[in-house]
CSV table of C-alpha atoms and ligand atoms in Angstrom, one decimal:
chain,number,residue,atom,x,y,z
A,1,UNK,CA,0.0,0.0,0.0
A,2,UNK,CA,1.5,3.5,-0.9
A,3,UNK,CA,2.4,5.6,2.1
A,4,UNK,CA,1.1,9.1,2.6
A,5,UNK,CA,4.7,10.6,2.2
A,6,UNK,CA,5.4,9.1,-1.2
A,7,UNK,CA,6.1,11.8,-3.8
A,8,UNK,CA,3.3,12.6,-6.2
A,9,UNK,CA,5.7,12.7,-9.2
A,10,UNK,CA,9.4,12.8,-10.1
A,11,UNK,CA,11.6,14.8,-7.7
A,12,UNK,CA,13.0,18.0,-9.2
A,13,UNK,CA,16.8,17.9,-10.0
A,14,UNK,CA,19.0,19.9,-7.6
A,15,UNK,CA,19.4,23.6,-8.2
A,16,UNK,CA,21.9,25.2,-10.6
A,17,UNK,CA,25.2,26.4,-9.1
A,18,UNK,CA,24.8,29.9,-7.6
A,19,UNK,CA,27.4,31.4,-10.0
A,20,UNK,CA,25.3,30.3,-13.0
A,21,UNK,CA,22.2,32.1,-11.8
A,22,UNK,CA,24.1,35.2,-10.5
A,23,UNK,CA,25.3,36.2,-13.9
A,24,UNK,CA,22.6,37.9,-15.9
A,25,UNK,CA,22.3,38.1,-19.7
A,26,UNK,CA,22.6,41.5,-21.2
A,27,UNK,CA,19.5,43.8,-20.6
A,28,UNK,CA,19.8,45.4,-24.1
A,29,UNK,CA,20.0,42.1,-26.0
A,30,UNK,CA,16.3,42.2,-26.5
A,31,UNK,CA,16.4,45.6,-28.1
A,32,UNK,CA,19.4,44.8,-30.2
A,33,UNK,CA,17.8,41.7,-31.5
A,34,UNK,CA,15.5,44.1,-33.4
A,35,UNK,CA,18.5,45.5,-35.2
A,36,UNK,CA,19.0,42.3,-37.2
A,37,UNK,CA,16.2,43.3,-39.6
A,38,UNK,CA,17.1,44.6,-43.1
A,39,UNK,CA,17.6,48.3,-43.5
A,40,UNK,CA,19.0,48.9,-40.0
A,41,UNK,CA,22.3,50.7,-39.9
A,42,UNK,CA,23.9,49.2,-36.9
A,43,UNK,CA,26.8,50.7,-35.0
A,44,UNK,CA,26.1,48.1,-32.2
A,45,UNK,CA,28.0,45.0,-33.2
A,46,UNK,CA,31.7,44.5,-32.4
A,47,UNK,CA,32.1,42.6,-35.7
A,48,UNK,CA,34.9,42.8,-38.3
A,49,UNK,CA,33.7,43.7,-41.8
A,50,UNK,CA,32.9,40.4,-43.6
A,51,UNK,CA,33.7,41.8,-47.1
A,52,UNK,CA,37.2,42.3,-45.9
A,53,UNK,CA,37.8,38.7,-44.9
A,54,UNK,CA,40.4,37.0,-47.2
A,55,UNK,CA,37.9,34.3,-48.0
A,56,UNK,CA,39.8,33.0,-51.0
A,57,UNK,CA,43.1,32.8,-49.2
A,58,UNK,CA,41.5,31.0,-46.2
A,59,UNK,CA,39.7,28.6,-48.5
A,60,UNK,CA,43.0,27.8,-50.1
A,61,UNK,CA,44.6,27.3,-46.7
A,62,UNK,CA,41.9,24.8,-45.7
A,63,UNK,CA,42.4,22.9,-48.9
A,64,UNK,CA,46.1,22.8,-48.3
A,65,UNK,CA,45.6,21.5,-44.8
A,66,UNK,CA,43.6,18.6,-46.2
A,67,UNK,CA,45.8,18.1,-49.2
A,68,UNK,CA,49.0,18.0,-47.1
A,69,UNK,CA,47.7,15.5,-44.5
A,70,UNK,CA,44.0,15.0,-44.1
A,71,UNK,CA,44.7,12.3,-41.5
A,72,UNK,CA,46.6,14.8,-39.4
A,73,UNK,CA,44.1,17.6,-40.0
A,74,UNK,CA,41.2,15.4,-38.9
A,75,UNK,CA,42.9,13.8,-35.9
A,76,UNK,CA,43.0,14.7,-32.2
A,77,UNK,CA,46.1,16.8,-31.4
A,78,UNK,CA,48.0,18.2,-28.5
A,79,UNK,CA,46.4,20.6,-26.0
A,80,UNK,CA,49.2,23.2,-26.4
A,81,UNK,CA,48.5,23.6,-30.1
A,82,UNK,CA,50.0,22.7,-33.5
A,83,UNK,CA,53.7,23.3,-33.4
A,84,UNK,CA,53.8,25.3,-36.7
A,85,UNK,CA,51.0,27.6,-35.5
A,86,UNK,CA,52.7,28.1,-32.1
A,87,UNK,CA,55.9,29.0,-33.9
A,88,UNK,CA,54.2,31.4,-36.2
A,89,UNK,CA,52.4,33.2,-33.3
A,90,UNK,CA,55.7,33.3,-31.3
A,91,UNK,CA,57.5,34.9,-34.3
A,92,UNK,CA,54.8,37.6,-34.6
A,93,UNK,CA,55.0,38.4,-30.9
A,94,UNK,CA,58.8,38.5,-31.1
A,95,UNK,CA,58.6,40.9,-34.0
A,96,UNK,CA,56.3,43.1,-32.0
A,97,UNK,CA,59.0,43.4,-29.3
A,98,UNK,CA,58.2,40.6,-26.9
A,99,UNK,CA,60.8,37.8,-27.4
A,100,UNK,CA,58.7,34.6,-27.3
A,101,UNK,CA,59.5,30.9,-28.1
A,102,UNK,CA,56.9,28.5,-29.5
A,103,UNK,CA,56.8,26.7,-26.1
A,104,UNK,CA,55.6,30.0,-24.6
A,105,UNK,CA,52.4,30.0,-26.6
A,106,UNK,CA,49.2,28.1,-25.9
A,107,UNK,CA,46.7,28.1,-28.8
A,108,UNK,CA,43.2,28.7,-27.6
A,109,UNK,CA,39.7,28.6,-29.0
A,110,UNK,CA,39.5,32.4,-29.4
A,111,UNK,CA,41.1,34.7,-26.9
A,112,UNK,CA,37.9,34.4,-25.0
A,113,UNK,CA,38.9,30.9,-24.0
A,114,UNK,CA,42.3,32.2,-22.9
A,115,UNK,CA,40.5,34.5,-20.6
A,116,UNK,CA,38.4,31.7,-19.2
A,117,UNK,CA,41.4,29.5,-18.7
A,118,UNK,CA,43.3,32.2,-16.8
A,119,UNK,CA,40.2,32.8,-14.7
A,120,UNK,CA,39.9,29.1,-13.9
A,121,UNK,CA,43.5,29.0,-13.0
A,122,UNK,CA,43.8,32.0,-10.8
A,123,UNK,CA,40.4,32.9,-9.3
A,124,UNK,CA,38.9,31.4,-6.1
A,125,UNK,CA,35.3,32.3,-5.4
A,126,UNK,CA,35.4,35.7,-3.5
A,127,UNK,CA,38.7,36.8,-5.0
A,128,UNK,CA,38.9,40.4,-6.1
A,129,UNK,CA,39.5,41.1,-9.8
A,130,UNK,CA,40.2,44.7,-10.8
A,131,UNK,CA,38.9,46.0,-14.2
A,132,UNK,CA,38.8,49.2,-16.2
A,133,UNK,CA,35.5,51.0,-15.9
A,134,UNK,CA,33.9,50.5,-18.3
A,135,UNK,CA,35.2,47.2,-19.7
A,136,UNK,CA,34.5,44.3,-22.1
A,137,UNK,CA,31.1,42.7,-21.2
A,138,UNK,CA,32.1,39.0,-21.7
A,139,UNK,CA,35.1,39.5,-19.4
A,140,UNK,CA,32.8,40.7,-16.7
A,141,UNK,CA,30.7,37.6,-17.3
A,142,UNK,CA,33.7,35.4,-17.2
A,143,UNK,CA,35.0,36.8,-13.9
A,144,UNK,CA,31.5,36.7,-12.3
A,145,UNK,CA,31.1,33.1,-13.4
A,146,UNK,CA,34.4,32.3,-11.7
A,147,UNK,CA,32.9,33.8,-8.5
A,148,UNK,CA,35.1,36.9,-8.4
A,149,UNK,CA,34.2,40.2,-6.8
A,150,UNK,CA,34.8,42.6,-9.6
A,151,UNK,CA,36.1,46.0,-8.6
A,152,UNK,CA,36.5,49.0,-11.0
A,153,UNK,CA,39.7,51.0,-11.2
A,154,UNK,CA,39.2,54.7,-11.8
A,155,UNK,CA,40.0,55.7,-15.4
A,156,UNK,CA,40.3,58.9,-17.4
A,157,UNK,CA,40.2,59.5,-21.2
A,158,UNK,CA,43.5,57.6,-21.5
A,159,UNK,CA,42.6,54.6,-19.4
A,160,UNK,CA,43.7,53.4,-16.0
A,161,UNK,CA,45.0,55.8,-13.3
A,162,UNK,CA,48.1,54.1,-11.8
A,163,UNK,CA,48.0,55.9,-8.5
A,164,UNK,CA,44.3,54.9,-8.0
A,165,UNK,CA,45.3,51.4,-9.0
A,166,UNK,CA,48.0,51.3,-6.3
A,167,UNK,CA,45.5,52.5,-3.7
A,168,UNK,CA,43.0,49.8,-4.7
A,169,UNK,CA,45.6,47.0,-4.7
A,170,UNK,CA,46.7,48.0,-1.2
A,171,UNK,CA,43.1,48.1,0.0
A,172,UNK,CA,41.5,45.2,-1.8
A,173,UNK,CA,44.4,42.7,-2.2
A,174,UNK,CA,43.1,41.7,-5.6
A,175,UNK,CA,44.3,38.5,-7.5
A,176,UNK,CA,44.6,40.2,-10.8
A,177,UNK,CA,44.1,43.3,-13.0
A,178,UNK,CA,42.3,42.7,-16.3
A,179,UNK,CA,43.0,45.4,-18.8
A,180,UNK,CA,42.7,46.0,-22.6
A,181,UNK,CA,45.4,48.7,-22.9
A,182,UNK,CA,45.2,49.2,-26.6
A,183,UNK,CA,42.0,50.4,-28.4
A,184,UNK,CA,39.9,49.3,-25.5
A,185,UNK,CA,36.5,47.7,-25.8
A,186,UNK,CA,34.2,49.7,-25.3
A,187,UNK,CA,36.0,53.0,-25.2
A,188,UNK,CA,38.6,52.8,-27.9
A,189,UNK,CA,41.2,54.3,-25.4
A,190,UNK,CA,44.9,53.4,-25.5
A,191,UNK,CA,46.9,53.5,-22.3
A,192,UNK,CA,50.1,55.6,-22.8
A,193,UNK,CA,53.5,53.9,-22.4
A,194,UNK,CA,54.4,55.8,-19.2
A,195,UNK,CA,51.2,54.6,-17.5
A,196,UNK,CA,51.9,51.0,-18.7
A,197,UNK,CA,55.3,51.2,-17.0
A,198,UNK,CA,53.6,52.5,-13.9
A,199,UNK,CA,51.0,49.7,-13.9
A,200,UNK,CA,53.8,47.2,-14.2
A,201,UNK,CA,55.7,48.7,-11.3
A,202,UNK,CA,52.5,48.6,-9.1
A,203,UNK,CA,52.0,45.0,-10.0
A,204,UNK,CA,55.6,44.1,-9.1
A,205,UNK,CA,55.7,46.1,-5.9
A,206,UNK,CA,52.4,45.1,-4.5
A,207,UNK,CA,52.0,41.6,-5.9
A,208,UNK,CA,49.4,41.2,-8.6
A,209,UNK,CA,48.8,39.2,-11.8
A,210,UNK,CA,48.2,41.2,-15.0
A,211,UNK,CA,45.9,40.0,-17.7
A,212,UNK,CA,46.5,42.0,-20.9
A,213,UNK,CA,43.8,41.4,-23.5
A,214,UNK,CA,44.9,42.6,-27.0
A,215,UNK,CA,42.5,41.6,-29.8
A,216,UNK,CA,42.7,45.1,-31.4
A,217,UNK,CA,46.4,46.1,-31.3
A,218,UNK,CA,47.1,45.4,-34.9
A,219,UNK,CA,44.4,47.7,-36.0
A,220,UNK,CA,46.2,51.1,-35.7
A,221,UNK,CA,45.2,53.9,-38.1
A,222,UNK,CA,47.6,56.6,-36.9
A,223,UNK,CA,50.3,57.2,-34.3
A,224,UNK,CA,52.9,54.8,-33.1
A,225,UNK,CA,52.6,51.3,-31.6
A,226,UNK,CA,52.8,51.3,-27.8
A,227,UNK,CA,54.7,48.3,-26.3
A,228,UNK,CA,52.7,45.7,-24.7
A,229,UNK,CA,52.2,46.0,-20.9
A,230,UNK,CA,53.8,42.6,-20.7
A,231,UNK,CA,57.0,44.1,-22.1
A,232,UNK,CA,57.5,46.6,-19.3
A,233,UNK,CA,59.9,45.9,-16.4
A,234,UNK,CA,58.1,44.2,-13.5
A,235,UNK,CA,55.4,42.7,-15.7
A,236,UNK,CA,57.5,39.9,-17.3
A,237,UNK,CA,56.9,37.2,-14.6
A,238,UNK,CA,53.2,38.1,-14.0
A,239,UNK,CA,51.4,38.9,-17.2
A,240,UNK,CA,49.0,36.7,-19.1
A,241,UNK,CA,48.9,38.2,-22.6
A,242,UNK,CA,45.9,37.3,-24.7
A,243,UNK,CA,46.0,37.5,-28.5
A,244,UNK,CA,43.5,36.7,-31.3
A,245,UNK,CA,43.2,36.2,-35.0
A,246,UNK,CA,39.5,37.2,-34.9
A,247,UNK,CA,40.0,40.8,-35.9
A,248,UNK,CA,42.8,40.3,-38.4
A,249,UNK,CA,41.9,37.0,-40.0
A,250,UNK,CA,38.3,36.0,-39.2
A,251,UNK,CA,36.5,35.4,-35.9
A,252,UNK,CA,34.7,32.2,-37.2
A,253,UNK,CA,38.1,30.5,-37.0
A,254,UNK,CA,38.0,30.8,-33.2
A,255,UNK,CA,41.7,31.0,-32.9
A,256,UNK,CA,43.5,32.9,-30.1
A,257,UNK,CA,46.5,32.4,-27.9
A,258,UNK,CA,47.9,32.8,-24.4
A,259,UNK,CA,51.4,33.9,-23.6
A,260,UNK,CA,52.1,33.5,-19.9
A,261,UNK,CA,54.8,32.7,-17.4
A,262,UNK,CA,55.6,29.0,-17.5
A,263,UNK,CA,53.8,27.9,-14.3
A,264,UNK,CA,50.6,29.8,-15.3
A,265,UNK,CA,50.9,28.4,-18.8
A,266,UNK,CA,51.2,24.8,-17.5
A,267,UNK,CA,48.1,25.3,-15.2
A,268,UNK,CA,46.2,26.8,-18.2
A,269,UNK,CA,47.0,23.7,-20.3
A,270,UNK,CA,45.5,21.5,-17.6
A,271,UNK,CA,42.4,23.7,-17.5
A,272,UNK,CA,42.2,23.5,-21.3
A,273,UNK,CA,42.4,19.8,-21.3
A,274,UNK,CA,39.3,19.8,-19.0
A,275,UNK,CA,37.5,22.3,-21.2
A,276,UNK,CA,38.0,21.0,-24.8
A,277,UNK,CA,41.2,18.8,-25.0
A,278,UNK,CA,42.5,21.1,-27.8
A,279,UNK,CA,41.5,23.7,-30.3
A,280,UNK,CA,40.3,22.3,-33.7
A,281,UNK,CA,43.2,20.7,-35.5
A,282,UNK,CA,42.1,21.5,-39.0
A,283,UNK,CA,41.5,25.2,-38.1
A,284,UNK,CA,45.0,25.4,-36.6
A,285,UNK,CA,46.7,23.8,-39.6
A,286,UNK,CA,44.8,26.0,-42.1
A,287,UNK,CA,45.8,29.1,-40.1
A,288,UNK,CA,49.4,27.9,-39.9
A,289,UNK,CA,49.4,27.3,-43.7
A,290,UNK,CA,47.9,30.7,-44.3
A,291,UNK,CA,50.5,32.4,-42.1
A,292,UNK,CA,53.3,30.5,-44.0
A,293,UNK,CA,52.1,31.4,-47.5
A,294,UNK,CA,50.1,34.7,-47.3
A,295,UNK,CA,51.4,38.0,-46.2
A,296,UNK,CA,49.0,38.6,-43.2
A,297,UNK,CA,50.6,42.0,-42.6
A,298,UNK,CA,49.7,43.1,-46.1
A,299,UNK,CA,46.1,42.0,-45.5
A,300,UNK,CA,46.1,43.9,-42.2
A,301,UNK,CA,47.3,47.0,-44.0
A,302,UNK,CA,44.3,46.8,-46.4
A,303,UNK,CA,41.9,46.3,-43.5
A,304,UNK,CA,43.4,49.2,-41.6
A,305,UNK,CA,42.9,51.5,-44.7
A,306,UNK,CA,39.3,50.6,-44.9
A,307,UNK,CA,38.6,51.0,-41.2
A,308,UNK,CA,40.5,54.3,-41.0
A,309,UNK,CA,38.2,55.7,-43.7
A,310,UNK,CA,35.2,54.4,-41.8
A,311,UNK,CA,36.4,55.9,-38.5
A,312,UNK,CA,37.0,59.2,-40.2
A,313,UNK,CA,33.5,59.1,-41.8
A,314,UNK,CA,32.0,58.5,-38.4
A,315,UNK,CA,33.9,61.4,-36.9
A,316,UNK,CA,32.9,63.7,-39.6
A,317,UNK,CA,29.3,62.7,-39.5
A,318,UNK,CA,29.2,63.0,-35.7
A,319,UNK,CA,30.7,66.5,-35.9
A,320,UNK,CA,28.2,67.8,-38.5
A,321,UNK,CA,25.1,66.1,-37.1
A,322,UNK,CA,25.0,65.8,-33.3
A,323,UNK,CA,24.2,68.6,-31.0
A,324,UNK,CA,27.2,70.6,-29.7
A,325,UNK,CA,26.7,69.2,-26.1
A,326,UNK,CA,27.3,65.6,-27.2
A,327,UNK,CA,30.9,64.4,-26.6
A,328,UNK,CA,32.9,61.6,-28.3
A,329,UNK,CA,36.5,60.5,-28.6
A,330,UNK,CA,38.7,59.8,-31.6
A,331,UNK,CA,40.5,56.5,-31.2
A,332,UNK,CA,43.8,55.9,-33.0
A,333,UNK,CA,42.7,52.4,-33.9
A,334,UNK,CA,40.4,49.5,-33.1
A,335,UNK,CA,36.7,49.4,-33.8
A,336,UNK,CA,35.0,51.7,-31.3
A,337,UNK,CA,34.1,55.3,-30.6
A,338,UNK,CA,32.8,56.1,-27.1
A,339,UNK,CA,30.3,58.9,-26.9
A,340,UNK,CA,28.4,60.8,-24.2
A,341,UNK,CA,25.0,62.3,-24.5
A,342,UNK,CA,24.1,65.7,-23.0
A,343,UNK,CA,23.2,66.1,-19.3
A,344,UNK,CA,20.0,64.3,-18.4
A,345,UNK,CA,19.9,61.9,-21.3
A,346,UNK,CA,19.8,58.1,-21.1
A,347,UNK,CA,21.3,56.1,-23.9
A,348,UNK,CA,19.2,53.0,-23.2
A,349,UNK,CA,16.0,55.1,-23.6
A,350,UNK,CA,17.5,56.7,-26.8
A,351,UNK,CA,18.2,53.3,-28.2
A,352,UNK,CA,14.4,52.5,-28.4
A,353,UNK,CA,13.8,55.6,-30.4
A,354,UNK,CA,16.9,55.0,-32.5
A,355,UNK,CA,15.8,51.5,-33.5
A,356,UNK,CA,12.5,52.9,-34.6
A,357,UNK,CA,14.6,55.2,-36.9
A,358,UNK,CA,16.5,52.1,-38.2
A,359,UNK,CA,19.8,52.8,-36.5
A,360,UNK,CA,21.4,51.1,-33.5
A,361,UNK,CA,24.3,51.4,-31.0
A,362,UNK,CA,25.1,49.8,-27.7
A,363,UNK,CA,24.3,51.8,-24.5
A,364,UNK,CA,27.3,52.1,-22.2
A,365,UNK,CA,25.6,51.2,-19.0
A,366,UNK,CA,26.2,47.3,-19.1
A,367,UNK,CA,29.9,47.8,-19.6
A,368,UNK,CA,30.2,49.5,-16.3
A,369,UNK,CA,30.9,48.0,-12.9
A,370,UNK,CA,29.1,49.7,-10.0
A,371,UNK,CA,27.2,52.9,-10.9
A,372,UNK,CA,27.0,53.2,-14.7
A,373,UNK,CA,27.0,56.4,-16.6
A,374,UNK,CA,23.7,56.2,-18.4
A,375,UNK,CA,24.7,58.9,-20.9
A,376,UNK,CA,27.4,56.9,-22.5
A,377,UNK,CA,27.2,54.7,-25.6
A,378,UNK,CA,29.5,52.7,-27.9
A,379,UNK,CA,29.6,53.1,-31.7
A,380,UNK,CA,31.3,50.6,-33.8
A,381,UNK,CA,32.5,51.9,-37.2
A,382,UNK,CA,33.7,48.8,-38.9
A,383,UNK,CA,30.8,47.1,-40.7
A,384,UNK,CA,29.4,50.0,-42.8
A,385,UNK,CA,31.0,52.0,-45.6
A,386,UNK,CA,31.3,55.8,-45.3
A,387,UNK,CA,28.0,56.6,-47.1
A,388,UNK,CA,26.0,54.3,-44.8
A,389,UNK,CA,27.8,55.7,-41.8
A,390,UNK,CA,26.8,59.2,-42.7
A,391,UNK,CA,23.2,58.1,-43.3
A,392,UNK,CA,23.2,56.2,-39.9
A,393,UNK,CA,24.5,59.2,-38.0
A,394,UNK,CA,21.8,61.3,-39.7
A,395,UNK,CA,19.2,58.9,-38.4
A,396,UNK,CA,20.8,59.0,-34.9
A,397,UNK,CA,20.6,62.8,-34.9
A,398,UNK,CA,16.9,62.6,-35.9
A,399,UNK,CA,16.3,60.0,-33.1
A,400,UNK,CA,18.1,62.2,-30.6
A,401,UNK,CA,15.9,65.3,-31.6
A,402,UNK,CA,12.7,63.2,-31.4
A,403,UNK,CA,13.7,61.6,-28.1
A,404,UNK,CA,13.9,65.1,-26.7
A,405,UNK,CA,17.6,65.7,-26.4
A,406,UNK,CA,18.2,68.0,-29.4
A,407,UNK,CA,20.2,71.1,-28.7
A,408,UNK,CA,20.3,72.3,-32.2
A,409,UNK,CA,22.5,70.8,-34.9
A,410,UNK,CA,26.1,72.0,-35.4
A,411,UNK,CA,26.8,74.2,-38.4
B,1,PLP,C1,38.3,42.9,-25.4
B,1,PLP,C2,38.0,41.6,-26.1
B,1,PLP,N1,38.6,40.5,-25.6
B,1,PLP,C3,38.3,39.3,-26.2
B,1,PLP,C4,37.4,39.2,-27.2
B,1,PLP,C5,37.1,37.8,-27.8
B,1,PLP,O1,37.8,37.6,-29.0
B,1,PLP,P1,38.0,36.2,-29.6
B,1,PLP,O2,37.2,36.2,-30.8
B,1,PLP,O3,39.5,36.1,-29.9
B,1,PLP,O4,37.5,35.1,-28.6
B,1,PLP,C6,36.8,40.3,-27.7
B,1,PLP,C7,35.8,40.2,-28.8
B,1,PLP,O5,35.2,41.1,-29.3
B,1,PLP,C8,37.1,41.6,-27.1
B,1,PLP,O6,36.5,42.7,-27.5
């Protein structure tokens, strides 16, 4: 006979891990989904321009990877990565001023995975992670998923303030600083060399890991390269440098890399084994073949020329269209312009009106830790040509006037 306490149906499975439910999706994702429809000029995505992919060159590289050894290309391979790709990445890093051997490179599935591996390797739940404010959304998600307490470092128009960093390190005893020093996402800012040197000194003096994320560094349109943070005295034994082929080859390849001190690298290899064993063999061999046979730097030069023109088109359109009390910066490279609406405006509210005018951007609020600045927004200039950019900014100006913020167009 059944007892009175027998369950009526199947018992629910146990709850999700707290960290999985603590990390929310993006609140603007819903609005941005509307921007996928045809006719919308979107400054929202952080995507490279697909018409600039070297599709023929990459196609040939995949064919070569199969032709040279389909058995190898289709087989499991080592966690650290294909030796020829590691060697090619190391040579590029060395040429950019950071002597690197192939053994110092771990190939990852996008630089996003390198970030996840570093987080898995370094962060205990409750550890403090310092970040620029604002910073890259998926990095915030990654650190929160790892259970970190994310604390923003005060920044100005050039990025991190080293003295404020030193104060925070002394007070919060953080595990690491995550920074995108070159053409930052979302602000486009670049940290000057003297501040990089100061950040490295703070890390060495007070004891701190540095995570330097550099997916945009090759996309410089003017000015001079600034040496990696990892190359500054004090940073050598404590910097995880994250690189990517996403913005200079194609993001669909999902190829990135980690260059880190040996012990951290070894721990990241173990974390990667647990995550995915290794990055796709065929993709690695195709990329290695591409690097051996095509002049990637010549390709990057062509991409830079197109993006420079688009950046300049956006700057010109913003100057001629937006009210005088709007502000924006002029990045020397990368993909993003960071803008600020006049007093009392809210970029998330403006986005709704903008989408009705068939133009989109990303409000700045979600990129912030702590109290966001609701007036800020990010404009990506890479995926439209100059004419569409001018048209898109015109629509943005109309949206701004309708939404109620118009202060009169500039002459
Ligand atoms: C700052 C930053 N880091 C990492 C990534 C991820 O790049 P990947 O495609 O190499 O994973 C992005 C992508 O937009 C990014 O903006």
